[in-house]
Short mmCIF file of C-alpha atoms in Angstrom, two decimals:
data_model
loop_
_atom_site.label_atom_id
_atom_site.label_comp_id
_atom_site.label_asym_id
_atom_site.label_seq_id
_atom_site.Cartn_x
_atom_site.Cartn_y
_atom_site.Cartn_z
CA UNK P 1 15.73 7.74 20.77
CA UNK P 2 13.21 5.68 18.93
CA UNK P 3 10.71 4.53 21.96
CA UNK P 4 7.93 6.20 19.79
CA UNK P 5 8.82 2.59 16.75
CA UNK P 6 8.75 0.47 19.60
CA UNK P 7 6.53 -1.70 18.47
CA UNK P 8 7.68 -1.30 14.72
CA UNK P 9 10.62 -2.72 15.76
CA UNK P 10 8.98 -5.31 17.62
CA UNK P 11 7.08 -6.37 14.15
CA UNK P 12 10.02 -5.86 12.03
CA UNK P 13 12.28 -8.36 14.48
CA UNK P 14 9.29 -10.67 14.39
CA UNK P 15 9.32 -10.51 10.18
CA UNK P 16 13.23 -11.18 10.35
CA UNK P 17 12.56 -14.54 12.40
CA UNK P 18 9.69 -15.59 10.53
CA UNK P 19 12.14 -14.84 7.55
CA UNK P 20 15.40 -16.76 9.59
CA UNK P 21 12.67 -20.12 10.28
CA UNK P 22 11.73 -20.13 7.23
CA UNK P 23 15.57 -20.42 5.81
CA UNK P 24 15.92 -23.41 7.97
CA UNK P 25 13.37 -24.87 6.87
CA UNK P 26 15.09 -25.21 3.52
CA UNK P 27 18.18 -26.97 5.77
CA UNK P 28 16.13 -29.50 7.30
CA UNK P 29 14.12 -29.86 4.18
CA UNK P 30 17.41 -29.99 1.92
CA UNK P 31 18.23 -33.26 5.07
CA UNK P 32 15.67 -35.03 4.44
CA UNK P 33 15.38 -35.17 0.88
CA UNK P 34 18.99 -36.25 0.78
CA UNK P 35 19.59 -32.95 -1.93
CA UNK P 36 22.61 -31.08 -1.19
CA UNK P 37 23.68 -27.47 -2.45
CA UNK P 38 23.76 -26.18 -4.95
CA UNK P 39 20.60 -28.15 -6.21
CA UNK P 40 17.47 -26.33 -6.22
CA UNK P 41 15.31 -29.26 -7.47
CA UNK P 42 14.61 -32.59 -7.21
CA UNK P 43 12.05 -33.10 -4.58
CA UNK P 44 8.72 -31.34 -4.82
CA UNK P 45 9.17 -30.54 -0.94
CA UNK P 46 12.57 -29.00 -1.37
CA UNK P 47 11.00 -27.55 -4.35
CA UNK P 48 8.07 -25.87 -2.40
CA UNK P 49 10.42 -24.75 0.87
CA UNK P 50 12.89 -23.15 -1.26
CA UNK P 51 9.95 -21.23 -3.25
CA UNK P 52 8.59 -19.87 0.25
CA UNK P 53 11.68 -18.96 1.47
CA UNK P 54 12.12 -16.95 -1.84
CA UNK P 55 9.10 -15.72 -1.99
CA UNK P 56 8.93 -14.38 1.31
CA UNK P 57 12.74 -12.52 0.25
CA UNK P 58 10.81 -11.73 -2.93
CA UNK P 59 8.25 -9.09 0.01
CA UNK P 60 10.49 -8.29 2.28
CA UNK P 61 11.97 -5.37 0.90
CA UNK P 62 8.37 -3.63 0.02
CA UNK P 63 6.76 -5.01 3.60
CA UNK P 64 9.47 -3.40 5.54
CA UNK P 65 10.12 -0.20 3.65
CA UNK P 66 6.18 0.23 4.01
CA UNK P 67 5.60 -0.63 7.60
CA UNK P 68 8.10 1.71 8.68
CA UNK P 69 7.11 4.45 6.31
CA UNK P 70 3.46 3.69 7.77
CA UNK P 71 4.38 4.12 11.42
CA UNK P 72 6.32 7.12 10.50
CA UNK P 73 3.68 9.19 8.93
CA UNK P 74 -0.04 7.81 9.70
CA UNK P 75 0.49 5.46 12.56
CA UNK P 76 2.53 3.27 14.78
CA UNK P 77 -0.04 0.96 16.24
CA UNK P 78 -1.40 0.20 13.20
CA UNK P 79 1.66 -0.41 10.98
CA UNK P 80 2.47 -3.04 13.80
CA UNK P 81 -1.35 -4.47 13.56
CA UNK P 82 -1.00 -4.34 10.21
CA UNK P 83 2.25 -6.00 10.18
CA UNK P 84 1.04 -8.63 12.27
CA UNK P 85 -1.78 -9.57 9.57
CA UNK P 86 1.11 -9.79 7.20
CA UNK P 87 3.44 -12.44 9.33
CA UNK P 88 0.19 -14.55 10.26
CA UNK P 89 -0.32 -14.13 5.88
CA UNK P 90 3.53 -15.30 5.37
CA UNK P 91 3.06 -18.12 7.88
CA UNK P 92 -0.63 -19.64 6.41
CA UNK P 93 0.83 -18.73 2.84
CA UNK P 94 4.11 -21.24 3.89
CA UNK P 95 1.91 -23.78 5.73
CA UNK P 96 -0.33 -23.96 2.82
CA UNK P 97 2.37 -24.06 0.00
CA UNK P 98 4.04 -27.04 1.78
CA UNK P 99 1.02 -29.26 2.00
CA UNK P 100 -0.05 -27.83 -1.49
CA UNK P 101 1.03 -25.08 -3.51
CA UNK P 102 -2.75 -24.85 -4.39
CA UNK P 103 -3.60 -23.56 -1.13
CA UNK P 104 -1.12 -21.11 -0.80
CA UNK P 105 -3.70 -18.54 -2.14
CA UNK P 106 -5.48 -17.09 1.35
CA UNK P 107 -1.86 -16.86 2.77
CA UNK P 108 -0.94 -14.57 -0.55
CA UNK P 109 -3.73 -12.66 -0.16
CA UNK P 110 -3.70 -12.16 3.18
CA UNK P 111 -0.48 -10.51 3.10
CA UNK P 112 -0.96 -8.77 0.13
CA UNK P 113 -3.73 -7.07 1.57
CA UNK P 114 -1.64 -5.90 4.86
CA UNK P 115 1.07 -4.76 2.83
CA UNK P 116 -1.00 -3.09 0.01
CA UNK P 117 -2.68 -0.99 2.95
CA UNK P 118 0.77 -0.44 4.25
CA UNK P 119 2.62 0.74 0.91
CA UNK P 120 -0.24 3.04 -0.80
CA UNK P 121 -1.35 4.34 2.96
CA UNK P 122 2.51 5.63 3.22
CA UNK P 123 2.54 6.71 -0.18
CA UNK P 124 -0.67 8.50 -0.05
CA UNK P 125 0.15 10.27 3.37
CA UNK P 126 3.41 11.26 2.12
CA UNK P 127 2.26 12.62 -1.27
CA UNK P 128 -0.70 14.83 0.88
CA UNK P 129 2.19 15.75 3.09
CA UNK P 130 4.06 17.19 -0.37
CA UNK P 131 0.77 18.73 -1.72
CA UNK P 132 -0.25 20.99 1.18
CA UNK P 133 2.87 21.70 2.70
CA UNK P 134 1.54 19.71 6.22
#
């Protein structure tokens, strides 16, 4: 039983339907501009939902793998803190892109941040782990 990941799995649902919003955003975005699949391009909003959506894909993979591998070895709490900081990032990053990809920067780093902690605080756990047999 996994009680211990609760809230891991809390963070990691929350990350999915950030993820899932964001994908319909690119639906209703796709409506309005009157561009239908396959077309990637054609109006700069389409343009800009479709690159946050992809984006966001793009961190995913290295935001989950590291929040888990966070709560696993150092600690839950703060892999779900820390993946909190990097949902609020993904949202400002998104919110900023769509009024101007210029200000998608404090969103981007934002997340970065959380998930940098996230990724080298596994790694480094995990490689102390290896090196003293703990």
């Amino acid at each position: 039983m996994m009680m211990e990941h609760r809230w891991t799995a809390v963070v990691t649902l929350l990350a999915l339907l950030v993820y899932f919003w964001m994908s319909l955003q690119v639906g209703g975005t796709r409506g309005k501009s009157g561009i239908n699949p396959p077309a990637m391009t054609g109006h700069p909003l389409l343009e800009r939902a479709i690159r946050v959506q992809s984006n966001t894909l793009e961190w995913l993979p290295i935001f989950l793998a590291s929040l888990w591998l966070f709560a696993i070895y150092w600690n839950e709490l703060v892999a779900a803190g820390l993946g909190i900081v990097w949902i609020i990032g993904r949202l400002l990053y998104s919110a900023g892109y769509m009024a101007d990809p210029a200000k998608r920067s404090t969103g981007f780093l934002i997340q970065l941040l959380a998930c940098a902690v996230l990724l080298f605080g596994a790694l480094g756990k995990i490689v102390y782990s290896l090196a003293t047999g703990a």
